[in-house]
Amino acid sequence: MTATLWTNARVVTADGSIDRAPQAGALDVLTEGGRILAVGPGLAGDGHRIVDCGGRLLTPAPVDCHTHIVFGGDRANEFEMRLDGVPYTQIAQAGGGIKASMRATRAMSVEALVTASLPRLDHLLAEGVCTVEVKSGYGLSVASELTMLRAARALGHARRVRVCTTWLAAHALPPEYDGRPEAYIAEVAIAGLEAAHAEGLVDAVDSFCEGIAFTPAQLAPLYDRARALGLPVKIHSEQLSHSGGTAFAARYGALSADHLEHATEADAQAMAASGTVAVLLPGAFYALRETVLPPVAAFRAAGVPMALATDCNPGTSPLTSILLAMNMGATLFRLTVAECLLGITAHAARALGLQEVTGRIAPGLAADMVLWNAETPAQLVARIGFNPLHARIFQGEVVA
Ligand code: NIG
Ligand code: FE
């Protein structure tokens, strides 16, 4: 096997602090067999295939660690309703929101869902994403939730990308379980999790802990079951109100707690103690025109790693740009450029439990990298609606 030397790049490893102005050629990257062998100055050796990166910026490939890209239908009508002043919670309570996507998704086969989802995936890949998390959560029946995750796995075969699947049956209560959340958790969320896990469809378990969704007490049996199955957990928490999901999930050693606009300092401390990543989702904050900011200063003070993701979904964050997620993280949440870049690379990988697989340019990790027509990290974050991708490198191969 021939090793490849990526030379004359401005390398940002995301394996420590982020250099504001990396120098061209200061570091080389040596890859072989889909992995990074070495990072350092002057690695040229006999027999290496040499790629001259032309002084471009080389970063770890973005990891989109929170998406709902598999779904049926469209909810642009709800966008118009919100423009008319109807709040998201009211739309959801009137059978729109997640339930509207449920009706469309239940009507679709694995193949139809793959066809509908591929354009969204392709938008992410066009900005260099090499790892994408995909949640269920619009089926809300055992059969339809399984169909969603089969579609998610199929996406990983249709394109050169790593797909992480997340079981999110506890996303909303379907009408047939109205008033019976405990029965839904037992008969769909837990029974379905066991079936999906037996089929190898589940990398992590998630839920929506919110006034319009589930309480920590209702979710506890699901998280107990996930723990018994050895599956890592995550949570959508403190998005619209403070519902206690973050501290609850921290007790299960959650990989991540996501959204977090209404999280408190105590939540940040609980997350620091459990090693839970704060996944911030500025697309949903923007689309819902939220005004309460996530407690970024408390996360910094407590040493909680922050990730950024698109939360791509048909309602509250119809965003298929990880670069725009970074720009919004900076503009709306006042994250630094370094925090934004770590947020879509090293910290995003950690939010998926993949920190030893991808998200940094370091020996032993997958050679998932992007060459950008840019010289500094700030140039990736500052622009809006511009794609400076030069090459997406998945497992050591240029794939776009
Ligand atoms: O991550 N917060 C809950 N779930 C999604 C939105 C789902 C929807 O409205 O379709 C989110 O924002
Ligand atoms: Fe979400």
mmCIF file of N, CA and C in Angstrom, residues 7 222 310:
data_model
loop_
_atom_site.group_PDB
_atom_site.id
_atom_site.type_symbol
_atom_site.label_atom_id
_atom_site.label_comp_id
_atom_site.label_asym_id
_atom_site.label_seq_id
_atom_site.Cartn_x
_atom_site.Cartn_y
_atom_site.Cartn_z
ATOM 1 N N THR A 7 1.051 17.686 1.382
ATOM 2 C CA THR A 7 2.069 18.666 1.717
ATOM 3 C C THR A 7 1.670 20.061 1.216
ATOM 4 N N LEU A 222 -36.847 4.102 29.524
ATOM 5 C CA LEU A 222 -36.153 3.994 28.231
ATOM 6 C C LEU A 222 -34.638 4.088 28.426
ATOM 7 N N THR A 310 -26.313 20.995 12.420
ATOM 8 C CA THR A 310 -27.375 21.642 11.640
ATOM 9 C C THR A 310 -28.751 21.416 12.249
#
